[in-house]
PDB file of C-alpha atoms in Angstrom:
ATOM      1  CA  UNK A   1       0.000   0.000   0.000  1.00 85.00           C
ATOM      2  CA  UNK A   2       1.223   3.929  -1.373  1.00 91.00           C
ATOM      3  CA  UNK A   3       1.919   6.419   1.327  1.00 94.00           C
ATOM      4  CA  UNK A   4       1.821   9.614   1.369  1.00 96.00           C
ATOM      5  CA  UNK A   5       2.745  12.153   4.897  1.00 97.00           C
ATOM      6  CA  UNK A   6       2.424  15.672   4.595  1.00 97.00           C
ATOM      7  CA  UNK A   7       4.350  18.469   6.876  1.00 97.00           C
ATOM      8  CA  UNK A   8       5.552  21.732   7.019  1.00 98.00           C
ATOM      9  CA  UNK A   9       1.733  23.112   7.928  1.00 97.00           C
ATOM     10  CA  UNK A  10       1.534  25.431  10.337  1.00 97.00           C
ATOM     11  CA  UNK A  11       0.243  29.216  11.489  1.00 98.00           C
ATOM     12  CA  UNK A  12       2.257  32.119   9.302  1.00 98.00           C
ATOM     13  CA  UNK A  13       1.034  35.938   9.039  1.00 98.00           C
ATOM     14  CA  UNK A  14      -0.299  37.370   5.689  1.00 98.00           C
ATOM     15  CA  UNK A  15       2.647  38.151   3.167  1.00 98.00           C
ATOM     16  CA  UNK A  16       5.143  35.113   4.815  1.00 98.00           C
ATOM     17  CA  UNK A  17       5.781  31.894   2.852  1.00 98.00           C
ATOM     18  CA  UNK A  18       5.782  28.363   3.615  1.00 98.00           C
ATOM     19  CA  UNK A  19       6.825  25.052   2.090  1.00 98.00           C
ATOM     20  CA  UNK A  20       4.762  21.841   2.399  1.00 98.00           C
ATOM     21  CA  UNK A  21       6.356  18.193   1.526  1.00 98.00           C
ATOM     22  CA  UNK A  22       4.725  15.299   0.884  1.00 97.00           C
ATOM     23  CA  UNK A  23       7.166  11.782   1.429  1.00 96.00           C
ATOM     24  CA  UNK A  24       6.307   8.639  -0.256  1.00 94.00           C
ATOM     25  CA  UNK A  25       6.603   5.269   0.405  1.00 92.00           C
ATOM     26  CA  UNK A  26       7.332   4.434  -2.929  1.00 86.00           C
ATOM     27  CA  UNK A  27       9.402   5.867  -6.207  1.00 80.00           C
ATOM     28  CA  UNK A  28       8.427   9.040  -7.014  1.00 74.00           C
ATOM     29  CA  UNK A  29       9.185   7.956 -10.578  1.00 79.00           C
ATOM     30  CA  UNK A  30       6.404   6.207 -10.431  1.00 81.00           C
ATOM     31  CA  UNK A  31       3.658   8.540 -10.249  1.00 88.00           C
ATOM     32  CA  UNK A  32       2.374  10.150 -13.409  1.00 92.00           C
ATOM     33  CA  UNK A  33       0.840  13.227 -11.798  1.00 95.00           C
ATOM     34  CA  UNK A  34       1.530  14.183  -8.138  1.00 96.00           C
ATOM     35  CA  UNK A  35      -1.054  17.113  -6.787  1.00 97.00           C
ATOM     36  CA  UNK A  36      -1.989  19.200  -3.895  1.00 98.00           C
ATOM     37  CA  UNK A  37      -5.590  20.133  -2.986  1.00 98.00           C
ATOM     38  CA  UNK A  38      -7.119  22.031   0.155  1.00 98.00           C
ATOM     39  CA  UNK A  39     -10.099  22.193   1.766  1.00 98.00           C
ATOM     40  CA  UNK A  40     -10.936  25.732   3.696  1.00 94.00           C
ATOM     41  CA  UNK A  41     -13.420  25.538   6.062  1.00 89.00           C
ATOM     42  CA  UNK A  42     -17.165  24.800   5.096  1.00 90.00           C
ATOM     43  CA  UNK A  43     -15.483  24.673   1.233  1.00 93.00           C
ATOM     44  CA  UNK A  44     -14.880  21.668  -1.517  1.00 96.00           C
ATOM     45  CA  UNK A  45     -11.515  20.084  -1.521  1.00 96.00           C
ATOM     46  CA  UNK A  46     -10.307  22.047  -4.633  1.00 97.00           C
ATOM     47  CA  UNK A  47      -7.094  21.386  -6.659  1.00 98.00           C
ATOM     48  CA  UNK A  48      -4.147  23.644  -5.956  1.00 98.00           C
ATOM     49  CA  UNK A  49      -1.329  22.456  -7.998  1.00 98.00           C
ATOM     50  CA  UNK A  50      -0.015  19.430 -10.211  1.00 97.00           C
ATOM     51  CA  UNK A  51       3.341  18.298 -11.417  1.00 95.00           C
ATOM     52  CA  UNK A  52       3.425  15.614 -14.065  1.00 93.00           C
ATOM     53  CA  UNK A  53       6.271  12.771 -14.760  1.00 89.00           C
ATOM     54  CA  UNK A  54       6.259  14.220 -18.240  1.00 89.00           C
ATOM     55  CA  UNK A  55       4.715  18.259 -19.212  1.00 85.00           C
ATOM     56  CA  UNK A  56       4.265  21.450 -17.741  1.00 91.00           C
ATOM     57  CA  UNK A  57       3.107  22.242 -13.887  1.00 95.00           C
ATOM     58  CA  UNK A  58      -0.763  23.259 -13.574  1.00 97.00           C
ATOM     59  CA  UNK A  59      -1.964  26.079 -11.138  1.00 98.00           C
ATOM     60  CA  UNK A  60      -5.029  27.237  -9.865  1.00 98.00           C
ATOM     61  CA  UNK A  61      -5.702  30.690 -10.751  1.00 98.00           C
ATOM     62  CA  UNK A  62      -6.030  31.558  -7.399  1.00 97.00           C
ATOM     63  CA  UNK A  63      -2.049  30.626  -6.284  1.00 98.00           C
ATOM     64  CA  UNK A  64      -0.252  31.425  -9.732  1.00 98.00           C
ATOM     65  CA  UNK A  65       2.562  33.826  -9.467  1.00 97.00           C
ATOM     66  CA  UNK A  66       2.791  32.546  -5.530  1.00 98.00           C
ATOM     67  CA  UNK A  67       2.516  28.937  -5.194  1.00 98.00           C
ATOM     68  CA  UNK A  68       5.148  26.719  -6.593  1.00 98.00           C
ATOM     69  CA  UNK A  69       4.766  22.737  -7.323  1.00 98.00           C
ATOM     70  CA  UNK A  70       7.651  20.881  -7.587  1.00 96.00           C
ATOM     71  CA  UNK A  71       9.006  17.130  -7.569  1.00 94.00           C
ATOM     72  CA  UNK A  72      12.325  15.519  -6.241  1.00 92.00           C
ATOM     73  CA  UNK A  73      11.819  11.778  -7.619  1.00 88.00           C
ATOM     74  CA  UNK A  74      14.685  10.267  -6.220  1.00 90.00           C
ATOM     75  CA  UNK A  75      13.634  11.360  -2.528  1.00 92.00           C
ATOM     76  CA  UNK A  76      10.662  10.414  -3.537  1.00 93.00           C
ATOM     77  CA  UNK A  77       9.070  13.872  -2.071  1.00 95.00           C
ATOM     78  CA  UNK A  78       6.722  16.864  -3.371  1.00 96.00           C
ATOM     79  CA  UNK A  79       7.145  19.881  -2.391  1.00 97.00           C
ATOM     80  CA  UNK A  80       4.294  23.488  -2.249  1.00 98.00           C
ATOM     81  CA  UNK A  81       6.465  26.339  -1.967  1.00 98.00           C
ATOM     82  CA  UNK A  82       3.711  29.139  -1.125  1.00 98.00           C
ATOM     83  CA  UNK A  83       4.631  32.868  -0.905  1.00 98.00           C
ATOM     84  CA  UNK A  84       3.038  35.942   0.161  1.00 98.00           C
ATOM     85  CA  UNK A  85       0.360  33.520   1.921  1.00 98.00           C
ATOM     86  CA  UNK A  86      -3.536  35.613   2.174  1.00 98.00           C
ATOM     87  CA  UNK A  87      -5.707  34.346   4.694  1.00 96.00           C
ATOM     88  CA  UNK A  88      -7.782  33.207   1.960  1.00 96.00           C
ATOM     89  CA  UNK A  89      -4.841  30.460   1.570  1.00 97.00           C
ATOM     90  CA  UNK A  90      -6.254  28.757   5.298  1.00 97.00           C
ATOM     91  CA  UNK A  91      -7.192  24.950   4.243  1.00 98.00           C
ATOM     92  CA  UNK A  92      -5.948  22.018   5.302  1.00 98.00           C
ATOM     93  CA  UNK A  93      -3.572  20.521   2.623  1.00 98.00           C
ATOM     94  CA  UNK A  94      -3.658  17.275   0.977  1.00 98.00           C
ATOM     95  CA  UNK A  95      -1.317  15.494  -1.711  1.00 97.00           C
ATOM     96  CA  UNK A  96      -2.347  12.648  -4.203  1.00 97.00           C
ATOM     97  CA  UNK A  97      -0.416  10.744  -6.162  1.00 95.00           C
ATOM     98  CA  UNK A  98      -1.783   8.984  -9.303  1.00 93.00           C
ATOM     99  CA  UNK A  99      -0.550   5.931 -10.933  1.00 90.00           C
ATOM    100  CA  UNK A 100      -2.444   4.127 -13.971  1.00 88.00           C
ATOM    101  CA  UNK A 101      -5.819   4.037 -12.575  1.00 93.00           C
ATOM    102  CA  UNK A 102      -4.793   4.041  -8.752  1.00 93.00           C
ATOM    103  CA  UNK A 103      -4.730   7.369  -6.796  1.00 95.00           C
ATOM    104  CA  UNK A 104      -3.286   7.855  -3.366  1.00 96.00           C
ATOM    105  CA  UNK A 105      -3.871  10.179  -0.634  1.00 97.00           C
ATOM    106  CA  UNK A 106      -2.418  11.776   2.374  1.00 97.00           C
ATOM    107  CA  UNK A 107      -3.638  12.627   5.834  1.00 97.00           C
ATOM    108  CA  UNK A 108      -3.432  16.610   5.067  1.00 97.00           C
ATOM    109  CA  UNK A 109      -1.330  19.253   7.007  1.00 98.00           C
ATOM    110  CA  UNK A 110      -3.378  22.351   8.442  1.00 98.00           C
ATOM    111  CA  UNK A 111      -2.148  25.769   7.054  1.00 98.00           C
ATOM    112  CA  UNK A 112      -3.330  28.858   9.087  1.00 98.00           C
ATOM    113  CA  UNK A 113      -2.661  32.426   7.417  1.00 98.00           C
ATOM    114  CA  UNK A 114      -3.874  34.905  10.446  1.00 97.00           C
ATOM    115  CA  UNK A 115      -2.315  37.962  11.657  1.00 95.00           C
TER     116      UNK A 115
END
């Protein structure tokens, strides 16, 4: 069974940045699309960001020009580099990881953006 463990949530003031990882239990090369979602609260999980084995990254409009999606396949982690956070940006944050037709999940990581 895949995986996946989220950190690096926590509480950060408007305008500061943080970076979320996501470990795997398995190769990272494996994985043909790694994402990140969040769920605010009383919201829909939405997407936030994907990086695939093979094309460009994806953004939601809502994090473009702040949010950064990256991969490191041989330590088989993801990373969410988020800058200038808005308190808009409070969810809890999940990554999936898809392979063929299976799709894994994490546990999520709670980000708080208060002042």
């Amino acid at each position: 069974q895949v995986q996946l463990v989220e950190s690096g949530g926590g509480l950060v003031q408007p305008g500061k940045s943080l970076r979320l990882s996501c470990v795997t239990s398995t190769s990272g090369f494996s994985f043909d699309v790694m994402e990140w979602y969040r769920q605010g609260p009383g919201t829909q999980r939405e997407l936030v960001a994907q990086a695939f084995r093979f094309g460009s990254n994806q953004y939601a409009d809502s994090v473009k020009g702040r949010f950064t999606i990256s991969r490191d396949n041989p330590r088989n982690t993801m990373y969410l580099q988020m800058n200038d956070l808005k308190p808009e940006d409070t969810a809890v944050y999940f990554c999936s990881a898809k392979q063929g037709v299976n799709e894994y999940w994490g546990q999520g990581t709670q980000v708080t953006v208060s002042s």
